[in-house]
Every structure is written in C-alpha cells, then in structure tokens.
C-alpha cells in the first residue's frame, strides 16, 4: 500500500475511533424511538418503490436494458425529473440526457429569480453539495447499479429537509400530503429552499451514461458535467451502427451546431461545488461478509480499456495448409492467454506485487466471418486492465502492447491496438470521508424513525443499528462517475451499500430493502449536517480531518492510484 493511500485512511480511522459513542443515538435500542410517518415514507417506502418502478422501465421484455437515448432511457429521465420536482428541486434534462435537480437557499433562489437586482446587492452564490450516479444500465443488468445512488440521493434530500423541518418546530408548514398509496411526499420549492442553512445548496445529477454500452466510452454523462467530454474526444465515439456521438446529439437530441460548444457549455462551475458525494452498491462481498450495511470509500481504481484488432487472411478451412495460414482467431487466442499469463506472473518472476490487485480481463471477442468452415479473416477483442496504482497498470499496458506487436509480427498478421479508455486512480477527500463516517454513525435516530414498528422490533433492526456504529473504509476496484467528477472537483467521497453475494451487472443483483433505508438515512444525516443545520458531528469531523490532512502534506492530497477486481478492506 503506497503512502498516498495511507494518509487519508489513517486520518479517517482516527476520526472513526474518536466518534465511537460520541454521537446522538449511540445507546438507542430498536423500537425505543417512535416511527415518524413522513420519514418512514421518504427514507423507506419511497426509495424502495422508486427502485422497483425504475427497474420496470426497460427496452427489453423480461430483462433490464436502458442505454443512451433509447426509448426507456428517455422515459426514465422524465420520471427522475418528476421525482426531483417532488423534492422541491428545480429540475431539467440537459442536451446529453443528464437529469439535474437543484435546490438553492431561499435568498440565493430569490436573487437568481430577480434578474434585475442591482450590482453588489446579490448575496454570494451558494456552495453546492453535488450528488450523483447513473441511470443507464448494462444489457441484462440489475436494478441497483447506478439507480441506487440516484434514488437514495432523492430520498436523502427529502429526509434531510423533513428532519430540518421537524427539528425547527415547523412541521405544520408542510401542506397536507396524500396517503402513501396515492402518491409520494411532495415538498413545495419555497419551503424546501427556506430549510437550507449555512449558505449551501444541493445539486443532484442522474448521469445519462456511465456504462458505455452504446458508444464504448464510459462516463459520458459525468464527463459532460465535469467539462471533459470534448477534451477526451468522446464526440467522435461511434456506436455499432457507425454513428458518432456528435451525430446522435445533433440528429436524435436536437443539439444545434456547433455541438462541441453546446456540450462544453453543460459543465458545472467547479468553483461553486463544495464536494461531490456518490452512493453505490458495493459490487463486492466485503460488507456482506462482515454483516455491515454501509462502508465509506477511500479511493477508486484506475483502469485501461483496449480494443485489439487482428487482420489475417480469410480462407477455406479444408484447403489452406496449416503452415501457410494467417489465422486471425488463432493469433487472438494466443494473445488472450498471453494477457492471462502476464497478469498472473508472480512478483518473484518479475510480475506485479500481489497487493496491487492487478486484474486483466478479455470480455468480448468478435470473429469475422464466424463460419465453421472458414479461417477467420478478422478478429477483435476487448482488454480491461486494472490495478491499485497507476504506475503498475500503465507498465502492464505497455508490456501487453509490446506482446501484441511481437506476436502479430511473428504470425504475419496485421494488428492494431485502440486505446478506448483510460482513467487514473482517484483518492477520496479525507474531510468528506470523515464527514460521511460521522453521518453514518449519526444516522441511527433517522433510521429508527424510518422503520415500521414491525421492522423496529426485528432482529434485523438491531444488526442494522449496530452496523451504523462500525463503518469500514474500502478501496473500490470498479470505476464510478466519481472518477470523472474528481477531475474537476477533487473533494469527493463515496458510500458503498451492501449487495447480496457481491453480484452486480446481473439480474441477480440485489440490495435488501432495509439496506436501502439505512443508506438513505445515512446520506440524509450527511446532507442535514451539511446544508440544513443538522448533526454538528458531520461538520466537526470534516473540519478536523481537513486540518489533519493539511498537516500530513501532499501525500494525503490529489489523485493517487488504485485498482483491483473488487476492493480491499482496510
């Protein structure tokens, strides 16, 4: 483990120990607190119902598939927009399909609405706590990857506002609400804005495309928000029909020329963002193995994706002698096993150290013409390489490209390696991490208020409450939108939510309803503390961690390096 990873982890570990027993709710027992009907709805019923509703918006019968600008993708965007409006947020869908929800403090909202205000009379613009995750899916995907972060974000916004309303003694200000069976809780925009404190606002983004199914390039939505989509040449990415993203935005999205300028204009002002927070299913087994609902993420792995194309000589399977063949598929087979051997090489034999968690995968192979009696003329395959540190990953990529060149030259076939995606490993911000740890620990009263009497009396409740007092710090081996956002907003952190069996990108992907509620309560506690005058422990932990990080020095800052097939518990 390199020093740049250890610094923020040690800081957060210190604060986690210091926070034990220090927060409200430490001694609460399940069933001891009376449930709050509105918190029960917004932190428990609604997020679980919304996840089910969103999973039913699909382009395929019997499975879940929602890809960029498909009919289901557009339908989901409009549904998310309506849910954001129910939370009192101003909402819109941008040119690439990102769904935004924004809530400004009352003074800032009034100033924004008053375009004629005199110079110097406007209040300073609010700093925004940015939340996000993606609403696209892989083909035959699960209901929680990406969607969980958006839905929990929505629930947490409502939960934080209602907690602030209750805490301030203004519960009567909320208009009468429909019964749960008739609709969701709706918070009027003016009331929502009046509950924000400390000059901070909220901005939630449902990113249009993270998986990259249509164009093969990930983080499309978050790169638009970060202002790096054009920089990375993503407008020239093409789908399987050969249509570029630029063409799709022009022809399907109605974006006027110049498209590049329109897309560049979608970037949020990084200077106005206080931090970025993302909730995501763990996609691994650590939390389930420890019987813990939530974890905080110290950093995200870097990754490289390649596409290797091999052009041989197509011929008759029965008439071309073996020694005269230039078989593209045979060359590809050699190179697939060469990748496996390279990534399995032990450190003593010159390989990457085991603690790097180097993983290399070939997940897609295309063969032309793909007939049993024809020597393959063209074969292409994908390569995915990840490691905990960037130097290790980049060294393996270089070695593999050299191996491809050598094997193709020896076999007399033409090869090309297209570098489809590179993402540097990213460190979480120690202050935001500490705030999230504090929020998880402070969330027990909200959790108890959000459970039904039957749930509060169950053994599961006791384990959930205990789990909120024990918050592990993890390193993610999977890529997330937080990686793209961190290029513009380095102050970021993530919260992982336990998933069954560590399974993801599958119809078997599952998060228990009570874990959805626990994550909603924890994020609500964080937002309540950050923007609505809630638990002081969140702000205190962030200030102390930030001061400690400054003392540690450069080793605790910026982007580091990290990766793995899953993630390491630390």
XYZ file of C-alpha atoms in Angstrom:
570
model
C 0.000 0.000 0.000
C 1.562 3.278 -1.041
C 1.892 6.322 1.173
C -0.633 8.430 -0.742
C -3.319 5.880 0.074
C -2.344 5.537 3.727
C -2.526 9.211 4.677
C -6.277 9.783 4.248
C -7.058 6.297 5.535
C -5.143 6.851 8.763
C -6.855 10.185 9.268
C -10.328 8.766 8.785
C -9.546 5.787 11.005
C -8.549 8.149 13.799
C -11.797 10.074 13.491
C -13.838 6.863 13.350
C -12.344 5.789 16.681
C -12.875 9.224 18.197
C -16.510 9.243 17.135
C -17.434 5.987 18.872
C -20.055 6.656 21.482
C -19.910 10.412 20.936
C -22.955 10.862 18.755
C -26.670 11.084 19.451
C -28.392 7.758 19.145
C -25.398 5.683 20.306
C -27.398 3.989 23.032
C -30.742 3.852 21.222
C -32.397 0.473 21.015
C -34.541 -0.645 18.124
C -38.146 0.024 18.931
C -37.240 2.681 21.508
C -37.992 5.542 19.145
C -41.450 6.166 17.741
C -41.510 5.993 13.941
C -42.071 9.224 12.063
C -44.736 8.657 9.367
C -43.149 11.055 6.873
C -39.577 9.843 7.394
C -40.880 6.288 7.101
C -42.285 7.176 3.712
C -39.376 9.181 2.260
C -36.486 7.075 3.642
C -38.095 3.643 3.477
C -41.179 3.210 1.316
C -40.396 5.657 -1.474
C -36.791 4.699 -2.306
C -37.636 1.013 -2.438
C -40.749 1.653 -4.521
C -38.854 4.000 -6.846
C -36.108 1.437 -7.435
C -38.755 -1.091 -8.436
C -40.505 1.417 -10.707
C -37.248 2.417 -12.386
C -36.294 -1.230 -12.949
C -39.522 -1.698 -14.896
C -38.524 0.978 -17.419
C -36.617 -1.156 -19.914
C -36.160 -1.580 -23.638
C -36.424 -5.361 -23.350
C -39.124 -7.698 -22.087
C -38.092 -9.900 -19.185
C -34.756 -8.187 -18.571
C -33.388 -4.735 -17.831
C -31.654 -2.750 -20.556
C -31.594 1.044 -20.643
C -28.952 2.540 -22.903
C -28.150 6.031 -24.150
C -31.131 7.816 -25.776
C -33.202 4.643 -26.105
C -36.969 4.943 -25.510
C -36.610 3.521 -21.998
C -33.697 5.857 -21.303
C -35.780 8.905 -22.257
C -38.767 7.658 -20.255
C -36.600 7.110 -17.180
C -35.208 10.644 -17.493
C -38.671 12.149 -17.350
C -39.632 10.015 -14.357
C -36.493 11.079 -12.478
C -37.240 14.699 -13.304
C -40.710 14.383 -11.736
C -39.291 12.796 -8.595
C -36.736 15.602 -8.255
C -39.502 18.176 -8.531
C -41.382 16.374 -5.750
C -38.356 17.039 -3.522
C -38.716 20.777 -4.093
C -35.897 20.943 -6.621
C -35.745 22.803 -9.891
C -35.206 20.074 -12.469
C -34.201 19.822 -16.123
C -32.717 17.393 -18.646
C -29.614 18.689 -20.410
C -28.515 18.160 -24.020
C -26.777 14.823 -23.372
C -29.577 13.447 -21.192
C -28.264 14.197 -17.706
C -31.175 14.860 -15.340
C -30.444 17.715 -12.922
C -32.165 18.667 -9.684
C -31.044 21.840 -7.911
C -32.120 23.426 -4.646
C -30.728 26.803 -3.599
C -31.124 28.588 -0.246
C -34.086 30.970 -0.208
C -32.013 34.150 -0.569
C -29.978 32.757 -3.460
C -33.084 31.386 -5.161
C -34.800 34.768 -4.912
C -31.728 36.545 -6.261
C -31.485 34.124 -9.174
C -35.135 34.759 -9.991
C -34.613 38.535 -9.838
C -32.510 39.234 -12.888
C -32.787 42.959 -12.319
C -31.079 43.085 -8.927
C -28.565 45.890 -8.588
C -24.878 45.073 -8.779
C -23.446 44.459 -5.329
C -26.839 43.708 -3.801
C -26.812 39.996 -4.577
C -25.803 37.546 -1.847
C -22.688 35.451 -2.526
C -23.511 32.405 -4.677
C -24.083 29.292 -2.575
C -21.647 26.415 -2.494
C -23.362 23.269 -3.755
C -23.140 19.754 -2.375
C -23.190 17.704 -5.575
C -24.744 14.230 -5.578
C -24.965 11.821 -8.475
C -24.954 8.419 -10.093
C -26.072 6.979 -13.440
C -29.406 5.736 -14.749
C -28.214 3.776 -17.783
C -27.656 0.020 -17.406
C -25.655 -2.765 -18.953
C -27.582 -5.219 -21.114
C -29.498 -7.674 -18.916
C -28.453 -5.609 -15.923
C -29.591 -5.247 -12.351
C -31.942 -2.797 -10.681
C -29.446 -1.187 -8.296
C -26.213 -0.379 -10.140
C -26.334 3.398 -10.635
C -30.040 3.690 -9.904
C -29.471 3.177 -6.171
C -27.293 6.291 -5.927
C -29.887 8.474 -7.625
C -32.862 7.147 -5.689
C -31.053 7.227 -2.342
C -29.943 10.767 -3.208
C -33.556 11.794 -3.778
C -34.680 10.113 -0.569
C -31.864 11.754 1.378
C -32.743 15.229 0.095
C -36.317 14.756 1.260
C -35.208 13.154 4.504
C -32.772 15.949 5.342
C -35.397 18.607 4.636
C -38.080 16.871 6.690
C -35.638 16.310 9.557
C -34.770 20.014 9.489
C -38.479 20.900 9.361
C -39.226 18.717 12.367
C -36.151 19.915 14.265
C -37.100 23.564 13.762
C -40.644 23.041 15.011
C -42.117 23.960 11.607
C -43.722 20.622 10.750
C -47.083 22.382 10.334
C -45.626 24.327 7.383
C -45.749 21.219 5.214
C -49.009 21.058 3.242
C -51.232 18.022 3.748
C -49.817 15.007 1.941
C -51.577 12.257 0.003
C -51.722 8.794 1.506
C -48.737 6.643 0.645
C -50.882 4.532 -1.687
C -51.936 7.655 -3.599
C -48.581 9.321 -4.193
C -45.235 10.469 -2.854
C -44.477 13.127 -0.284
C -44.184 16.495 -2.051
C -42.180 19.373 -0.574
C -43.003 22.810 -2.045
C -39.920 24.519 -3.558
C -40.225 27.641 -1.389
C -40.439 25.584 1.797
C -37.521 23.412 0.724
C -35.361 26.467 -0.013
C -36.216 28.028 3.344
C -34.843 24.993 5.179
C -31.319 25.288 3.784
C -28.792 26.838 6.117
C -25.149 27.862 6.050
C -25.211 29.250 2.520
C -25.052 25.838 0.834
C -27.354 24.334 -1.745
C -27.920 20.909 -3.255
C -27.442 19.658 -6.804
C -28.351 16.090 -7.765
C -27.436 14.695 -11.193
C -28.692 11.452 -12.707
C -25.919 10.827 -15.220
C -27.092 9.796 -18.661
C -24.455 7.167 -19.455
C -21.725 5.616 -17.329
C -21.618 2.063 -18.624
C -20.699 2.981 -22.196
C -22.854 0.278 -23.803
C -23.769 2.272 -26.901
C -20.509 4.096 -27.643
C -17.928 2.002 -25.811
C -16.698 5.035 -23.855
C -17.624 5.286 -20.202
C -18.562 8.304 -18.047
C -20.292 10.173 -20.873
C -22.696 11.981 -18.542
C -20.284 12.799 -15.742
C -17.623 13.964 -18.210
C -20.151 16.430 -19.635
C -20.781 17.769 -16.126
C -17.043 17.879 -15.380
C -16.348 19.671 -18.673
C -14.019 16.986 -20.077
C -16.221 15.184 -22.634
C -14.906 17.193 -25.591
C -11.346 17.103 -24.247
C -11.355 13.295 -24.339
C -12.654 13.187 -27.916
C -15.851 11.419 -26.938
C -17.906 13.218 -29.580
C -16.193 11.069 -32.204
C -17.017 7.799 -30.405
C -19.226 5.607 -32.595
C -21.989 3.139 -31.856
C -22.377 -0.241 -33.556
C -24.143 1.389 -36.493
C -21.135 3.648 -37.092
C -22.925 6.781 -35.910
C -20.844 9.159 -33.828
C -21.974 10.667 -30.555
C -21.843 14.070 -32.220
C -24.258 12.888 -34.921
C -26.581 11.315 -32.366
C -26.712 14.506 -30.315
C -27.473 16.508 -33.436
C -29.994 14.117 -35.025
C -31.625 12.440 -32.008
C -31.035 15.058 -29.333
C -31.715 18.172 -31.386
C -28.456 19.833 -30.348
C -27.617 22.717 -32.640
C -24.212 23.186 -34.225
C -21.556 23.625 -33.107
C -22.252 20.555 -30.994
C -18.879 20.742 -29.270
C -19.626 24.209 -27.947
C -23.088 23.162 -26.771
C -21.650 20.183 -24.907
C -18.842 22.231 -23.380
C -21.478 24.609 -22.041
C -23.046 21.829 -19.965
C -20.173 21.803 -17.471
C -20.994 22.904 -13.956
C -18.882 25.615 -12.352
C -16.383 23.621 -10.299
C -15.694 26.621 -8.090
C -19.336 26.569 -6.960
C -19.207 22.927 -5.830
C -18.285 22.248 -2.211
C -17.911 18.485 -2.686
C -19.212 15.513 -4.632
C -20.809 12.510 -2.910
C -21.923 9.297 -4.600
C -23.768 6.302 -3.165
C -23.313 2.990 -4.970
C -23.824 -0.711 -4.430
C -20.596 -2.307 -3.276
C -20.329 -4.749 -6.214
C -18.223 -6.917 -3.928
C -18.506 -9.236 -0.907
C -16.766 -7.372 1.949
C -19.756 -5.677 3.596
C -21.925 -8.780 3.407
C -19.139 -10.921 4.862
C -18.875 -8.547 7.830
C -22.660 -8.177 8.196
C -22.376 -4.402 7.748
C -24.815 -2.327 5.681
C -22.525 0.563 4.672
C -18.904 1.456 4.039
C -17.002 4.597 3.068
C -14.684 4.536 0.054
C -11.089 5.756 0.308
C -10.360 5.687 -3.404
C -11.235 4.253 -6.813
C -9.128 2.077 -9.052
C -7.624 3.283 -12.292
C -8.407 1.327 -15.432
C -7.435 0.990 -19.090
C -9.616 -0.481 -21.822
C -8.137 -1.557 -25.154
C -9.591 -2.989 -28.341
C -7.218 -5.258 -30.242
C -7.932 -5.777 -33.961
C -6.192 -8.546 -35.895
C -6.387 -8.810 -39.696
C -5.293 -12.126 -41.140
C -6.111 -13.900 -44.397
C -9.552 -15.400 -44.758
C -9.576 -18.825 -46.432
C -11.123 -22.257 -46.839
C -10.831 -24.420 -43.730
C -10.154 -27.529 -45.817
C -7.733 -26.344 -48.483
C -5.258 -23.952 -46.821
C -2.307 -25.825 -45.229
C -1.704 -25.186 -41.540
C 1.761 -23.715 -42.042
C 0.550 -21.298 -44.651
C -2.266 -19.804 -42.608
C -2.549 -16.296 -41.263
C -5.397 -17.076 -38.872
C -6.597 -14.026 -37.008
C -8.515 -16.087 -34.430
C -5.512 -18.261 -33.610
C -3.464 -15.107 -33.099
C -6.163 -13.688 -30.845
C -6.265 -16.908 -28.810
C -2.522 -16.660 -28.225
C -2.847 -13.044 -27.146
C -5.737 -13.745 -24.769
C -3.703 -16.390 -22.959
C -0.644 -14.111 -23.074
C -2.628 -11.457 -21.181
C -3.659 -14.006 -18.562
C -0.057 -15.169 -18.157
C 1.248 -11.603 -17.882
C -1.231 -10.692 -15.189
C -0.654 -13.939 -13.271
C 3.124 -13.598 -13.174
C 4.354 -13.679 -9.586
C 6.420 -10.822 -8.199
C 9.468 -13.081 -7.776
C 9.355 -13.730 -11.526
C 9.097 -10.047 -12.407
C 5.345 -9.628 -12.072
C 3.279 -7.013 -10.313
C 3.142 -7.286 -6.481
C 0.033 -9.055 -5.207
C -1.073 -6.032 -3.155
C -1.599 -4.124 -6.412
C -4.674 -6.311 -7.064
C -3.875 -6.347 -10.773
C -6.695 -7.865 -12.815
C -6.884 -8.303 -16.575
C -9.961 -9.385 -18.497
C -10.976 -10.205 -22.060
C -14.752 -9.941 -22.046
C -15.687 -9.599 -25.712
C -14.463 -11.310 -28.886
C -15.686 -10.659 -32.436
C -14.776 -13.034 -35.254
C -15.337 -12.491 -38.983
C -16.903 -14.165 -40.846
C -17.653 -16.501 -37.952
C -18.308 -19.640 -40.002
C -17.175 -23.134 -39.008
C -15.553 -23.850 -42.373
C -13.764 -20.514 -42.863
C -10.403 -19.397 -41.475
C -11.128 -16.187 -39.585
C -10.021 -13.151 -41.546
C -10.579 -10.596 -38.796
C -10.781 -10.947 -35.031
C -11.169 -8.233 -32.435
C -11.262 -8.458 -28.667
C -11.525 -6.209 -25.649
C -8.918 -5.877 -22.908
C -9.627 -4.459 -19.444
C -6.621 -3.853 -17.145
C -6.919 -2.524 -13.575
C -4.505 -2.118 -10.702
C -4.398 -0.322 -7.394
C -1.694 2.085 -8.563
C -1.403 3.827 -11.904
C 2.316 3.035 -12.476
C 1.647 -0.700 -12.147
C -1.334 -0.541 -14.504
C 0.448 1.532 -17.127
C 3.508 -0.734 -17.034
C 1.337 -3.787 -17.708
C -0.472 -1.998 -20.549
C 2.880 -1.166 -22.164
C 4.128 -4.741 -21.777
C 0.958 -6.132 -23.297
C 1.016 -3.817 -26.307
C 4.598 -4.936 -26.961
C 3.480 -8.574 -26.702
C 0.707 -7.922 -29.246
C 3.148 -6.317 -31.679
C 5.640 -9.176 -31.355
C 3.078 -11.964 -31.725
C 1.455 -10.389 -34.776
C 4.800 -9.837 -36.480
C 5.784 -13.462 -35.848
C 2.458 -14.735 -37.212
C 2.419 -12.436 -40.240
C -0.883 -10.768 -39.364
C -1.658 -7.065 -39.088
C -2.645 -5.803 -35.645
C -3.880 -2.531 -34.187
C -4.469 -1.577 -30.568
C -7.084 1.109 -29.960
C -6.918 2.700 -26.525
C -10.607 3.139 -25.760
C -10.493 4.363 -22.180
C -8.005 5.478 -19.539
C -8.990 6.562 -16.056
C -6.455 7.418 -13.395
C -6.973 6.144 -9.881
C -8.602 8.704 -7.631
C -8.359 9.358 -3.898
C -11.305 10.416 -1.795
C -11.038 13.643 0.171
C -10.190 12.987 3.854
C -12.615 15.665 5.060
C -15.566 14.382 3.053
C -14.745 10.815 4.092
C -14.682 11.816 7.750
C -17.978 13.648 7.350
C -19.555 10.566 5.820
C -18.268 8.313 8.599
C -19.736 10.763 11.117
C -23.027 10.856 9.211
C -23.362 7.063 9.146
C -22.845 6.977 12.912
C -25.286 9.853 13.431
C -27.956 8.218 11.261
C -29.354 5.804 13.855
C -32.172 8.109 15.060
C -33.227 8.748 11.450
C -33.077 5.030 10.715
C -35.254 4.181 13.712
C -37.744 6.881 12.757
C -37.908 5.449 9.209
C -38.740 1.883 10.213
C -42.187 0.430 10.718
C -42.975 -0.902 14.218
C -42.565 -4.453 12.918
C -39.192 -3.645 11.363
C -38.012 -1.872 14.518
C -38.898 -4.923 16.603
C -36.998 -7.334 14.363
C -33.537 -8.784 14.912
C -32.519 -7.200 11.602
C -33.018 -3.762 13.126
C -30.560 -4.488 15.914
C -27.913 -5.604 13.432
C -28.535 -2.551 11.241
C -28.194 -0.157 14.167
C -25.006 -1.873 15.318
C -23.697 -1.768 11.751
C -24.027 2.003 11.646
C -21.542 2.210 14.536
C -18.911 0.172 12.675
C -18.019 1.858 9.382
C -15.310 0.128 7.312
C -13.164 2.073 4.863
C -12.829 0.362 1.463
C -10.925 0.796 -1.784
C -13.010 0.321 -4.926
C -11.803 -1.756 -7.815
C -14.730 -0.735 -10.026
C -14.907 2.560 -11.884
C -17.565 5.110 -10.948
C -18.731 8.543 -12.090
C -16.833 9.966 -9.115
C -13.631 9.351 -11.090
C -14.726 11.718 -13.852
C -16.126 14.328 -11.477
C -12.909 14.288 -9.420
C -11.018 15.790 -12.353
C -12.984 18.999 -11.770
C -13.954 18.539 -8.101
C -11.203 16.730 -6.150
C -13.228 16.937 -2.928
C -15.242 13.772 -3.300
C -16.095 10.572 -1.464
C -18.391 7.588 -1.911
C -20.588 5.403 0.254
C -20.931 1.713 -0.561
C -24.101 -0.238 0.204
C -24.077 -3.978 0.845
C -25.358 -6.158 -2.008
C -26.223 -9.833 -1.962
C -23.318 -12.098 -2.872
C -21.348 -9.164 -4.246
C -23.203 -9.742 -7.534
C -23.617 -6.862 -9.991
C -24.213 -6.335 -13.728
C -26.698 -9.191 -13.485
C -30.428 -9.716 -12.972
C -29.402 -11.356 -9.675
C -28.096 -8.029 -8.366
C -29.956 -7.267 -5.128
C -29.923 -4.868 -2.186
C -32.167 -5.588 0.780
C -34.881 -3.010 1.414
C -33.572 -2.289 4.905
C -30.112 -1.521 3.490
C -31.689 0.921 1.037
C -33.321 2.575 4.051
C -30.069 2.590 6.025
C -28.169 4.249 3.168
C -30.968 6.798 2.704
C -30.873 7.644 6.421
C -27.068 7.938 6.426
C -26.953 10.226 3.397
C -29.845 12.247 4.835
C -27.823 12.721 8.032
C -24.883 13.908 5.935
C -26.970 16.400 3.958
C -28.824 17.546 7.055
C -25.483 18.301 8.682
C -24.005 19.967 5.604
C -26.854 22.098 4.284
C -29.697 22.218 6.807
C -28.213 22.755 10.266
C -28.321 19.102 11.324
C -25.889 16.939 13.323
C -22.858 19.026 14.293
C -20.663 15.918 14.248
C -20.587 15.939 10.427
C -19.177 19.461 10.142
C -16.830 18.940 13.099
C -15.374 15.747 11.621
C -14.844 17.399 8.243
C -13.055 20.397 9.750
C -10.812 18.236 11.896
C -9.966 15.883 9.045
C -9.206 18.776 6.703
C -6.854 20.264 9.290
C -5.191 16.890 9.765
C -4.814 16.388 6.026
C -3.088 19.760 5.709
C -0.650 18.634 8.378
C 0.078 15.337 6.689
C 1.052 17.176 3.483
C 0.918 16.386 -0.174
C 0.705 12.629 0.421
C -2.898 12.999 1.507
C -3.979 15.087 -1.469
C -4.940 14.778 -5.110
C -5.264 11.796 -7.333
C -3.320 8.728 -6.388
C -3.535 5.336 -7.920
C -5.557 2.278 -7.196
C -7.475 -0.614 -8.569
C -8.426 -4.224 -8.340
C -11.066 -6.687 -9.359
C -13.075 -5.771 -6.313
C -11.723 -3.733 -3.448
C -9.644 -4.124 -0.318
C -10.920 -3.736 3.185
C -8.595 -1.505 5.191
